Amino acid sequence: MLGLVADGDTNLNGAVCKATQMLAAEAARDRAKGDNRLYGIVLLSDGMDTVGEVTATRMFQTCLKSSEGQEGPKIFVISFGE
C-alpha cells in the first residue's frame, strides 16, 4: 500500500509538467491505435511549490499551452493542508 505524506520538497510546477508530458505520450499511443479518450490529472497539493524551478508563468508557456481548438488534459485540483 502506498502512503502519502506531506513533508515538503514539493515541485508543484514540475509535477504538472511531467504529468502533461506523460499524458501526451499516452494520448499519442492511443491515437495510433484509433482510440479517442479524455485525459485528466488529479493534483493533490497544499499549493506550496517549495523546490520548483519552473515559474507559474513559464508553466503556462511550456506545459499547459492552449490555443483555440486545442484540447488537453483536464486538471482537477484537490487542496489540503493549512
mmCIF file of C-alpha atoms in Angstrom:
data_model
loop_
_atom_site.group_PDB
_atom_site.id
_atom_site.type_symbol
_atom_site.label_atom_id
_atom_site.label_comp_id
_atom_site.label_asym_id
_atom_site.label_seq_id
_atom_site.Cartn_x
_atom_site.Cartn_y
_atom_site.Cartn_z
ATOM 1 C CA MET A 1 0.000 0.000 0.000
ATOM 2 C CA LEU A 2 1.238 3.459 -0.887
ATOM 3 C CA GLY A 3 1.187 6.062 1.870
ATOM 4 C CA LEU A 4 1.062 9.749 1.046
ATOM 5 C CA VAL A 5 2.775 12.057 3.472
ATOM 6 C CA ALA A 6 3.046 15.829 3.161
ATOM 7 C CA ASP A 7 6.624 16.601 4.129
ATOM 8 C CA GLY A 8 7.736 19.474 1.889
ATOM 9 C CA ASP A 9 10.128 19.390 -1.063
ATOM 10 C CA THR A 10 7.261 19.947 -3.486
ATOM 11 C CA ASN A 11 7.995 20.628 -7.132
ATOM 12 C CA LEU A 12 4.411 21.536 -7.995
ATOM 13 C CA ASN A 13 5.004 23.017 -11.421
ATOM 14 C CA GLY A 14 7.483 20.285 -12.317
ATOM 15 C CA ALA A 15 4.942 17.633 -11.368
ATOM 16 C CA VAL A 16 2.263 19.237 -13.553
ATOM 17 C CA CYS A 17 4.721 19.480 -16.468
ATOM 18 C CA LYS A 18 5.765 15.832 -16.053
ATOM 19 C CA ALA A 19 2.142 14.693 -15.860
ATOM 20 C CA THR A 20 1.216 16.566 -19.051
ATOM 21 C CA GLN A 21 4.232 15.033 -20.835
ATOM 22 C CA MET A 22 3.225 11.549 -19.695
ATOM 23 C CA LEU A 23 -0.363 12.102 -20.828
ATOM 24 C CA ALA A 24 0.762 13.441 -24.205
ATOM 25 C CA ALA A 25 2.761 10.267 -24.787
ATOM 26 C CA GLU A 26 -0.176 8.117 -23.704
ATOM 27 C CA ALA A 27 -2.535 10.081 -25.970
ATOM 28 C CA ALA A 28 -0.191 9.597 -28.931
ATOM 29 C CA ARG A 29 -0.130 5.824 -28.340
ATOM 30 C CA ASP A 30 -3.921 5.746 -28.030
ATOM 31 C CA ARG A 31 -4.426 7.782 -31.225
ATOM 32 C CA ALA A 32 -2.105 5.405 -33.086
ATOM 33 C CA LYS A 33 -4.417 2.553 -32.037
ATOM 34 C CA GLY A 34 -7.500 4.532 -33.086
ATOM 35 C CA ASP A 35 -8.634 5.188 -29.513
ATOM 36 C CA ASN A 36 -10.227 8.517 -28.646
ATOM 37 C CA ARG A 37 -10.126 9.231 -24.921
ATOM 38 C CA LEU A 38 -10.387 12.037 -22.410
ATOM 39 C CA TYR A 39 -7.394 12.629 -20.158
ATOM 40 C CA GLY A 40 -7.130 14.179 -16.743
ATOM 41 C CA ILE A 41 -4.707 14.931 -13.954
ATOM 42 C CA VAL A 42 -5.695 14.826 -10.302
ATOM 43 C CA LEU A 43 -3.419 17.166 -8.361
ATOM 44 C CA LEU A 44 -3.299 16.812 -4.576
ATOM 45 C CA SER A 45 -1.391 19.683 -3.016
ATOM 46 C CA ASP A 46 -1.157 22.280 -0.304
ATOM 47 C CA GLY A 47 -0.173 24.710 -3.086
ATOM 48 C CA MET A 48 3.318 25.324 -1.769
ATOM 49 C CA ASP A 49 5.840 24.965 -4.610
ATOM 50 C CA THR A 50 8.897 24.768 -2.376
ATOM 51 C CA VAL A 51 11.563 23.453 -4.770
ATOM 52 C CA GLY A 52 10.144 24.149 -8.209
ATOM 53 C CA GLU A 53 12.341 25.598 -10.903
ATOM 54 C CA VAL A 54 9.510 26.413 -13.305
ATOM 55 C CA THR A 55 7.552 29.562 -12.513
ATOM 56 C CA ALA A 56 3.766 29.602 -12.885
ATOM 57 C CA THR A 57 4.087 31.864 -15.928
ATOM 58 C CA ARG A 58 6.641 29.555 -17.524
ATOM 59 C CA MET A 59 4.457 26.526 -16.799
ATOM 60 C CA PHE A 60 1.659 28.011 -18.894
ATOM 61 C CA GLN A 61 4.098 28.806 -21.705
ATOM 62 C CA THR A 62 5.632 25.333 -21.804
ATOM 63 C CA CYS A 63 3.483 22.701 -20.089
ATOM 64 C CA LEU A 64 -0.074 23.944 -20.346
ATOM 65 C CA LYS A 65 -0.132 25.540 -23.761
ATOM 66 C CA SER A 66 -3.548 26.382 -25.051
ATOM 67 C CA SER A 67 -4.871 27.712 -28.264
ATOM 68 C CA GLU A 68 -8.198 27.837 -29.975
ATOM 69 C CA GLY A 69 -9.330 24.365 -30.935
ATOM 70 C CA GLN A 70 -6.609 22.633 -28.919
ATOM 71 C CA GLU A 71 -7.712 20.224 -26.246
ATOM 72 C CA GLY A 72 -5.547 18.967 -23.455
ATOM 73 C CA PRO A 73 -5.892 17.157 -20.193
ATOM 74 C CA LYS A 74 -8.264 18.479 -17.583
ATOM 75 C CA ILE A 75 -6.633 19.253 -14.251
ATOM 76 C CA PHE A 76 -8.593 18.548 -11.076
ATOM 77 C CA VAL A 77 -7.004 20.192 -8.051
ATOM 78 C CA ILE A 78 -7.676 18.938 -4.547
ATOM 79 C CA SER A 79 -6.246 21.282 -1.952
ATOM 80 C CA PHE A 80 -5.301 20.119 1.508
ATOM 81 C CA GLY A 81 -3.187 21.336 4.376
ATOM 82 C CA GLU A 82 -3.066 24.589 6.243
#
